[in-house]
Amino acid sequence: MTDVFNFLSLPGAGSFLEIQRHFLERTLDMNAIRETLIAVGVVVGIILLVMLILHFRPKKPYVPQDWIFDAKQIRDLLGVALNQRAKIELHFSMEGEARRPALRCSAVALENGTILLEASGLASLSHKWQGRNVDCFFILRKQDSYAFYAFSTTIVEIRTLKEACLITVKVPEKIESRQKRSYLRIPPPEEYMLGAAVWRGLDMPESLERNDLALWPKPSRIWLPGMREEFTFRDISSGGLRLHLPRHILAEEMDFIHVSTQFIVMLDLWEPDKAQRLRFWLLCRMQSPVLDFETKGMDIGAQFLSWAKPAESGGSNLIWLKLASSGEVEPLGNWIMRRHLEFFRESEQSLSFAHRQTA
């Protein structure tokens, strides 16, 4: 013990103890750091393992909520269509071919995994469509409203009768519930189409000029029923439209036909419910130009990007607006819906009258 006290009393002994204390503290710090690094490494390893498992795990395909896959539910919907004598529209299209006009049929029978459709008044339908795909649309009544449905299927058989064609198609594997009006396409009723015009290429007004019609160049193409028909409409929806360029016009337009090209369409429509004119200026993006090998013309699809209406102040001023969140021009969608329901009710009345006559 005396030696210890003697050592502590020696010069420099305090410095030695200070060094020893710092060494012990540093050792403890290194141990703590090592333990922390190990813990962090374990956590990172677990995260990487989970990420690898999620990456290589089979991914479930995205299925929209409005798609119906249940076989019983599909048969029930088709059964309701049969009971309501619903019209089913068939849209024929093949890649590289122009889309044919829609064919309206009545559901006649549902059996053995097939749907029998009758196209009254159709003298014949080419058997080349057997085995091909077809897009189908139908509407069901639901109390005070209507529900829209669509499906794709295959034509099994085509039979020609004296005054009708019978078309047998497979029961689809899925049906899409299409409640959005932007899905609804109609051939524009000629009695409510007052005129239209197209601006494209160098005739397109500059962005700063688009608010004032007085600054616009003359339109590139005009459609006035019975007077000047440089193009026609195949169909129209609240989200887009499809034009047809006849053969004699197509040659002059080839330099402007490119996917994603922008152009403007003016629609002049009549609203019979309010006895007033409706005008829309629609900025469009060109999509899917398809050559019609029969007519040598071309069908051009277009998606709406924005739209304009006359300013309340009148004159030549326009107000440009964005599309609704559903991707549609809402006032145009209202007009299309009314025309579609009119046609639907007229078809129902005609079918009901014919049924009473034969009863």
Short mmCIF file of C-alpha atoms in Angstrom, two decimals:
data_model
loop_
_atom_site.label_atom_id
_atom_site.label_comp_id
_atom_site.label_asym_id
_atom_site.label_seq_id
_atom_site.Cartn_x
_atom_site.Cartn_y
_atom_site.Cartn_z
CA MET A 1 0.00 0.00 0.00
CA THR A 2 2.90 2.34 0.83
CA ASP A 3 4.29 1.66 -2.69
CA VAL A 4 0.98 2.69 -4.25
CA PHE A 5 0.89 5.93 -2.35
CA ASN A 6 4.51 6.51 -3.24
CA PHE A 7 3.67 5.96 -6.94
CA LEU A 8 0.74 8.34 -6.87
CA SER A 9 2.97 10.96 -5.23
CA LEU A 10 5.52 10.72 -8.05
CA PRO A 11 5.67 13.49 -10.67
CA GLY A 12 3.59 12.56 -13.84
CA ALA A 13 1.44 9.94 -12.08
CA GLY A 14 -1.70 12.10 -12.60
CA SER A 15 -1.09 12.23 -16.34
CA PHE A 16 -0.87 8.46 -16.50
CA LEU A 17 -4.22 8.05 -14.73
CA GLU A 18 -5.81 10.61 -17.10
CA ILE A 19 -4.54 8.65 -20.09
CA GLN A 20 -5.88 5.41 -18.63
CA ARG A 21 -9.30 7.00 -18.07
CA HIS A 22 -9.49 8.29 -21.68
CA PHE A 23 -8.45 4.86 -22.96
CA LEU A 24 -11.23 3.14 -21.04
CA GLU A 25 -13.81 5.68 -22.28
CA ARG A 26 -12.64 5.27 -25.89
CA THR A 27 -12.86 1.50 -25.58
CA LEU A 28 -16.44 1.78 -24.32
CA ASP A 29 -17.29 4.19 -27.18
CA MET A 30 -15.89 1.75 -29.78
CA ASN A 31 -17.94 -1.08 -28.33
CA ALA A 32 -21.09 1.04 -28.48
CA ILE A 33 -20.36 2.03 -32.09
CA ARG A 34 -19.73 -1.62 -33.03
CA GLU A 35 -23.03 -2.69 -31.45
CA THR A 36 -24.87 0.14 -33.25
CA LEU A 37 -23.35 -0.82 -36.61
CA ILE A 38 -24.33 -4.44 -36.08
CA ALA A 39 -27.91 -3.40 -35.25
CA VAL A 40 -28.09 -1.13 -38.31
CA GLY A 41 -26.68 -3.91 -40.50
CA VAL A 42 -29.31 -6.34 -39.26
CA VAL A 43 -32.10 -3.84 -39.99
CA VAL A 44 -30.75 -3.08 -43.48
CA GLY A 45 -30.41 -6.80 -44.17
CA ILE A 46 -34.03 -7.42 -43.17
CA ILE A 47 -35.23 -4.54 -45.40
CA LEU A 48 -33.24 -5.85 -48.38
CA LEU A 49 -34.60 -9.36 -47.81
CA VAL A 50 -38.18 -8.08 -47.74
CA MET A 51 -37.57 -6.05 -50.91
CA LEU A 52 -36.19 -9.11 -52.70
CA ILE A 53 -39.16 -11.22 -51.62
CA LEU A 54 -41.61 -8.55 -52.84
CA HIS A 55 -39.71 -8.13 -56.12
CA PHE A 56 -39.70 -11.80 -57.05
CA ARG A 57 -43.15 -12.60 -55.69
CA PRO A 58 -45.69 -13.06 -58.53
CA LYS A 59 -47.55 -9.78 -59.00
CA LYS A 60 -51.32 -9.77 -59.20
CA PRO A 61 -52.52 -8.06 -62.36
CA TYR A 62 -54.44 -4.82 -61.93
CA VAL A 63 -58.17 -5.44 -62.25
CA PRO A 64 -60.48 -2.40 -62.48
CA GLN A 65 -63.32 -2.44 -59.99
CA ASP A 66 -65.95 -2.18 -62.72
CA TRP A 67 -64.91 -5.42 -64.44
CA ILE A 68 -67.16 -8.42 -63.82
CA PHE A 69 -65.56 -11.89 -64.00
CA ASP A 70 -68.03 -14.00 -62.02
CA ALA A 71 -69.68 -16.42 -64.50
CA LYS A 72 -73.03 -16.42 -62.68
CA GLN A 73 -73.13 -12.62 -62.51
CA ILE A 74 -72.32 -12.43 -66.23
CA ARG A 75 -75.15 -14.84 -67.09
CA ASP A 76 -77.55 -12.91 -64.83
CA LEU A 77 -76.73 -9.62 -66.60
CA LEU A 78 -77.20 -11.20 -70.01
CA GLY A 79 -80.44 -12.75 -68.77
CA VAL A 80 -81.72 -9.32 -67.76
CA ALA A 81 -80.73 -8.00 -71.21
CA LEU A 82 -82.75 -10.84 -72.73
CA ASN A 83 -85.81 -10.13 -70.55
CA GLN A 84 -85.67 -6.40 -71.29
CA ARG A 85 -85.28 -7.08 -75.01
CA ALA A 86 -82.19 -4.90 -74.80
CA LYS A 87 -80.47 -3.87 -77.99
CA ILE A 88 -76.87 -5.08 -78.22
CA GLU A 89 -74.60 -3.05 -80.50
CA LEU A 90 -71.91 -5.01 -82.34
CA HIS A 91 -68.80 -3.11 -83.42
CA PHE A 92 -66.71 -4.95 -86.00
CA SER A 93 -63.06 -4.03 -86.25
CA MET A 94 -59.85 -5.69 -87.29
CA GLU A 95 -56.30 -4.39 -87.04
CA GLY A 96 -55.43 -2.57 -90.25
CA GLU A 97 -59.07 -2.27 -91.33
CA ALA A 98 -61.51 0.60 -91.00
CA ARG A 99 -64.14 0.13 -88.33
CA ARG A 100 -67.52 -0.88 -89.78
CA PRO A 101 -70.75 0.85 -88.71
CA ALA A 102 -72.26 -0.62 -85.56
CA LEU A 103 -74.86 -3.35 -86.00
CA ARG A 104 -77.85 -3.24 -83.64
CA CYS A 105 -79.18 -6.64 -82.62
CA SER A 106 -81.76 -8.09 -80.25
CA ALA A 107 -80.81 -10.79 -77.74
CA VAL A 108 -82.91 -13.86 -78.61
CA ALA A 109 -81.50 -16.74 -76.55
CA LEU A 110 -78.84 -17.57 -73.99
CA GLU A 111 -77.77 -21.21 -73.95
CA ASN A 112 -74.79 -23.57 -74.09
CA GLY A 113 -72.30 -20.81 -73.39
CA THR A 114 -73.47 -18.69 -76.33
CA ILE A 115 -75.73 -15.71 -77.00
CA LEU A 116 -78.03 -15.76 -80.03
CA LEU A 117 -78.52 -12.30 -81.55
CA GLU A 118 -80.98 -11.28 -84.26
CA ALA A 119 -80.23 -8.43 -86.66
CA SER A 120 -83.62 -7.62 -88.19
CA GLY A 121 -83.72 -6.04 -91.62
CA LEU A 122 -80.18 -7.15 -92.46
CA ALA A 123 -80.19 -9.06 -95.72
CA SER A 124 -76.78 -10.64 -95.28
CA LEU A 125 -73.57 -10.56 -93.29
CA SER A 126 -70.33 -11.92 -94.66
CA HIS A 127 -69.33 -15.27 -93.16
CA LYS A 128 -65.75 -13.99 -93.07
CA TRP A 129 -66.64 -12.55 -89.65
CA GLN A 130 -67.05 -16.02 -88.15
CA GLY A 131 -64.23 -16.67 -85.71
CA ARG A 132 -63.38 -12.98 -85.43
CA ASN A 133 -63.60 -10.76 -82.38
CA VAL A 134 -66.38 -8.23 -81.94
CA ASP A 135 -66.99 -5.50 -79.35
CA CYS A 136 -70.49 -5.42 -77.88
CA PHE A 137 -72.35 -2.71 -75.96
CA PHE A 138 -75.76 -2.80 -74.27
CA ILE A 139 -77.90 -0.80 -71.84
CA LEU A 140 -80.07 -2.05 -68.99
CA ARG A 141 -82.87 -0.15 -67.31
CA LYS A 142 -82.43 0.37 -63.56
CA GLN A 143 -85.51 2.06 -62.11
CA ASP A 144 -85.10 5.72 -63.12
CA SER A 145 -81.67 5.39 -64.69
CA TYR A 146 -79.67 3.33 -67.15
CA ALA A 147 -76.55 1.20 -66.78
CA PHE A 148 -74.04 0.79 -69.62
CA TYR A 149 -72.09 -2.41 -70.23
CA ALA A 150 -69.52 -3.61 -72.75
CA PHE A 151 -67.72 -6.84 -73.57
CA SER A 152 -65.56 -8.41 -76.25
CA THR A 153 -66.27 -11.86 -77.61
CA THR A 154 -65.96 -14.10 -80.66
CA ILE A 155 -68.51 -14.75 -83.40
CA VAL A 156 -69.27 -18.48 -83.50
CA GLU A 157 -71.78 -18.68 -86.33
CA ILE A 158 -73.68 -16.48 -88.81
CA ARG A 159 -76.96 -17.64 -90.34
CA THR A 160 -78.95 -15.71 -92.91
CA LEU A 161 -82.75 -15.91 -92.86
CA LYS A 162 -85.27 -14.30 -95.17
CA GLU A 163 -85.43 -10.93 -93.42
CA ALA A 164 -82.79 -11.15 -90.71
CA CYS A 165 -79.40 -12.49 -89.75
CA LEU A 166 -78.81 -14.68 -86.71
CA ILE A 167 -75.43 -14.19 -85.08
CA THR A 168 -74.17 -16.55 -82.39
CA VAL A 169 -71.41 -15.24 -80.12
CA LYS A 170 -69.65 -16.75 -77.12
CA VAL A 171 -70.65 -15.71 -73.61
CA PRO A 172 -67.79 -13.39 -72.60
CA GLU A 173 -65.30 -14.14 -69.84
CA LYS A 174 -65.75 -10.61 -68.49
CA ILE A 175 -68.15 -7.69 -68.78
CA GLU A 176 -67.10 -4.10 -68.20
CA SER A 177 -69.49 -1.76 -66.42
CA ARG A 178 -69.03 1.49 -68.30
CA GLN A 179 -70.75 4.17 -66.33
CA LYS A 180 -68.49 6.97 -67.59
CA ARG A 181 -70.14 8.86 -70.42
CA SER A 182 -66.82 9.27 -72.21
CA TYR A 183 -67.19 5.61 -73.23
CA LEU A 184 -70.49 6.32 -74.98
CA ARG A 185 -70.01 6.86 -78.72
CA ILE A 186 -72.84 7.60 -81.12
CA PRO A 187 -73.05 8.27 -84.85
CA PRO A 188 -74.02 11.96 -84.84
CA PRO A 189 -77.72 12.28 -85.81
CA GLU A 190 -77.75 14.29 -89.03
CA GLU A 191 -80.93 16.17 -88.13
CA TYR A 192 -79.09 17.75 -85.17
CA MET A 193 -75.77 18.42 -86.94
CA LEU A 194 -75.77 21.96 -88.34
CA GLY A 195 -72.16 22.06 -89.51
CA ALA A 196 -68.50 21.61 -88.62
CA ALA A 197 -65.05 22.89 -89.53
CA VAL A 198 -61.44 21.79 -89.08
CA TRP A 199 -58.28 23.87 -88.64
CA ARG A 200 -54.95 22.06 -89.11
CA GLY A 201 -51.34 22.72 -90.07
CA LEU A 202 -50.61 26.33 -91.00
CA ASP A 203 -54.31 27.16 -90.65
CA MET A 204 -54.16 26.47 -86.91
CA PRO A 205 -54.48 29.74 -84.96
CA GLU A 206 -51.57 30.58 -82.69
CA SER A 207 -52.09 30.03 -78.96
CA LEU A 208 -52.39 33.77 -78.28
CA GLU A 209 -54.98 34.15 -81.07
CA ARG A 210 -57.30 31.37 -79.96
CA ASN A 211 -59.36 33.58 -77.65
CA ASP A 212 -60.53 35.78 -80.52
CA LEU A 213 -62.19 34.22 -83.57
CA ALA A 214 -61.59 37.41 -85.54
CA LEU A 215 -57.88 36.54 -85.60
CA TRP A 216 -58.38 32.99 -86.85
CA PRO A 217 -57.48 31.96 -90.42
CA LYS A 218 -60.14 30.40 -92.62
CA PRO A 219 -60.84 26.72 -91.76
CA SER A 220 -58.91 24.03 -93.61
CA ARG A 221 -61.97 21.83 -94.17
CA ILE A 222 -65.71 22.48 -93.90
CA TRP A 223 -68.72 20.22 -93.47
CA LEU A 224 -72.13 21.69 -94.31
CA PRO A 225 -74.82 19.04 -94.85
CA GLY A 226 -75.87 18.84 -98.49
CA MET A 227 -73.66 21.76 -99.49
CA ARG A 228 -69.98 21.19 -98.76
CA GLU A 229 -68.98 17.86 -97.27
CA GLU A 230 -65.19 17.64 -97.23
CA PHE A 231 -65.30 15.16 -94.33
CA THR A 232 -67.89 13.26 -92.32
CA PHE A 233 -68.26 11.99 -88.76
CA ARG A 234 -68.15 8.29 -87.98
CA ASP A 235 -68.95 8.74 -84.30
CA ILE A 236 -68.53 11.14 -81.43
CA SER A 237 -68.22 10.92 -77.65
CA SER A 238 -67.66 13.40 -74.85
CA GLY A 239 -63.96 12.50 -74.91
CA GLY A 240 -63.19 12.26 -78.63
CA LEU A 241 -64.47 11.71 -82.14
CA ARG A 242 -63.74 9.87 -85.36
CA LEU A 243 -63.66 11.62 -88.75
CA HIS A 244 -63.75 10.11 -92.22
CA LEU A 245 -61.82 11.73 -95.06
CA PRO A 246 -63.11 10.70 -98.51
CA ARG A 247 -60.70 9.55 -101.17
CA HIS A 248 -60.67 12.81 -103.18
CA ILE A 249 -59.73 14.81 -100.06
CA LEU A 250 -57.27 12.34 -98.56
CA ALA A 251 -54.49 12.95 -101.10
CA GLU A 252 -54.39 16.64 -100.13
CA GLU A 253 -54.26 15.86 -96.40
CA MET A 254 -51.55 13.18 -96.25
CA ASP A 255 -48.85 15.65 -95.16
CA PHE A 256 -50.89 16.49 -92.05
CA ILE A 257 -51.88 12.96 -90.98
CA HIS A 258 -49.54 11.91 -88.21
CA VAL A 259 -50.26 10.38 -84.82
CA SER A 260 -50.22 13.03 -82.05
CA THR A 261 -50.74 15.91 -84.51
CA GLN A 262 -53.00 18.57 -83.00
CA PHE A 263 -55.92 20.18 -84.81
CA ILE A 264 -59.12 22.03 -83.92
CA VAL A 265 -62.69 20.95 -84.71
CA MET A 266 -65.70 23.26 -84.45
CA LEU A 267 -69.04 21.50 -83.92
CA ASP A 268 -72.30 23.34 -84.58
CA LEU A 269 -75.12 21.33 -82.97
CA TRP A 270 -78.84 21.75 -82.39
CA GLU A 271 -80.38 21.09 -78.97
CA PRO A 272 -84.07 20.28 -79.60
CA ASP A 273 -84.98 20.21 -75.91
CA LYS A 274 -84.09 23.91 -75.57
CA ALA A 275 -84.53 24.89 -79.22
CA GLN A 276 -81.08 26.45 -79.32
CA ARG A 277 -77.74 26.10 -81.05
CA LEU A 278 -74.68 24.68 -79.29
CA ARG A 279 -71.18 25.40 -80.52
CA PHE A 280 -67.98 23.75 -79.34
CA TRP A 281 -64.37 24.39 -80.36
CA LEU A 282 -62.37 21.26 -79.59
CA LEU A 283 -58.58 21.03 -79.48
CA CYS A 284 -57.83 17.47 -80.59
CA ARG A 285 -54.87 15.10 -80.75
CA MET A 286 -54.87 12.73 -83.71
CA GLN A 287 -54.94 9.02 -82.98
CA SER A 288 -55.09 5.81 -85.00
CA PRO A 289 -55.55 6.88 -88.64
CA VAL A 290 -56.87 3.80 -90.47
CA LEU A 291 -57.19 3.38 -94.24
CA ASP A 292 -60.53 2.09 -95.48
CA PHE A 293 -59.58 -0.27 -98.29
CA GLU A 294 -63.14 -0.36 -99.68
CA THR A 295 -63.70 3.39 -100.08
CA LYS A 296 -59.99 4.33 -100.29
CA GLY A 297 -60.73 6.98 -97.70
CA MET A 298 -59.37 7.18 -94.15
CA ASP A 299 -60.84 7.15 -90.65
CA ILE A 300 -59.06 9.37 -88.14
CA GLY A 301 -59.59 9.07 -84.40
CA ALA A 302 -59.11 12.11 -82.19
CA GLN A 303 -58.88 12.69 -78.45
CA PHE A 304 -60.04 15.97 -76.94
CA LEU A 305 -57.38 17.98 -75.07
CA SER A 306 -59.36 21.12 -74.19
CA TRP A 307 -62.42 22.96 -75.43
CA ALA A 308 -63.84 26.43 -75.87
CA LYS A 309 -67.27 28.05 -75.82
CA PRO A 310 -68.45 31.52 -76.83
CA ALA A 311 -67.86 34.17 -74.18
CA GLU A 312 -70.96 35.51 -72.44
CA SER A 313 -69.96 38.99 -73.58
CA GLY A 314 -70.67 37.88 -77.14
CA GLY A 315 -68.75 38.99 -80.18
CA SER A 316 -65.83 36.90 -81.42
CA ASN A 317 -64.40 36.05 -78.01
CA LEU A 318 -63.94 32.47 -76.84
CA ILE A 319 -63.33 30.99 -73.39
CA TRP A 320 -61.03 27.97 -73.35
CA LEU A 321 -61.63 25.38 -70.65
CA LYS A 322 -59.96 22.23 -69.36
CA LEU A 323 -61.61 18.82 -69.64
CA ALA A 324 -63.50 17.52 -66.63
CA SER A 325 -61.68 15.10 -64.32
CA SER A 326 -63.38 12.24 -66.19
CA GLY A 327 -61.63 13.39 -69.40
CA GLU A 328 -64.77 14.69 -71.08
CA VAL A 329 -66.40 17.85 -72.35
CA GLU A 330 -69.38 17.81 -70.01
CA PRO A 331 -71.89 19.90 -72.03
CA LEU A 332 -71.13 17.79 -75.11
CA GLY A 333 -71.54 14.65 -73.00
CA ASN A 334 -74.98 15.85 -71.90
CA TRP A 335 -76.01 16.38 -75.52
CA ILE A 336 -74.72 12.94 -76.55
CA MET A 337 -76.47 11.24 -73.65
CA ARG A 338 -79.81 12.85 -74.54
CA ARG A 339 -79.50 11.82 -78.18
CA HIS A 340 -78.55 8.27 -77.20
CA LEU A 341 -81.48 7.91 -74.80
CA GLU A 342 -83.84 9.30 -77.45
CA PHE A 343 -82.67 6.68 -79.90
CA PHE A 344 -82.87 4.01 -77.22
CA ARG A 345 -86.48 4.91 -76.33
CA GLU A 346 -87.49 5.07 -80.00
CA SER A 347 -86.03 1.60 -80.54
CA GLU A 348 -87.93 0.29 -77.51
CA GLN A 349 -91.20 1.77 -78.77
CA SER A 350 -90.68 0.33 -82.26
CA LEU A 351 -89.89 -3.07 -80.80
CA SER A 352 -92.91 -2.94 -78.47
CA PHE A 353 -95.22 -1.95 -81.37
CA ALA A 354 -93.89 -4.77 -83.56
CA HIS A 355 -94.36 -7.22 -80.70
CA ARG A 356 -98.03 -6.15 -80.26
CA GLN A 357 -98.64 -6.49 -83.98
CA THR A 358 -97.40 -10.09 -84.00
CA ALA A 359 -99.06 -11.06 -80.70
#
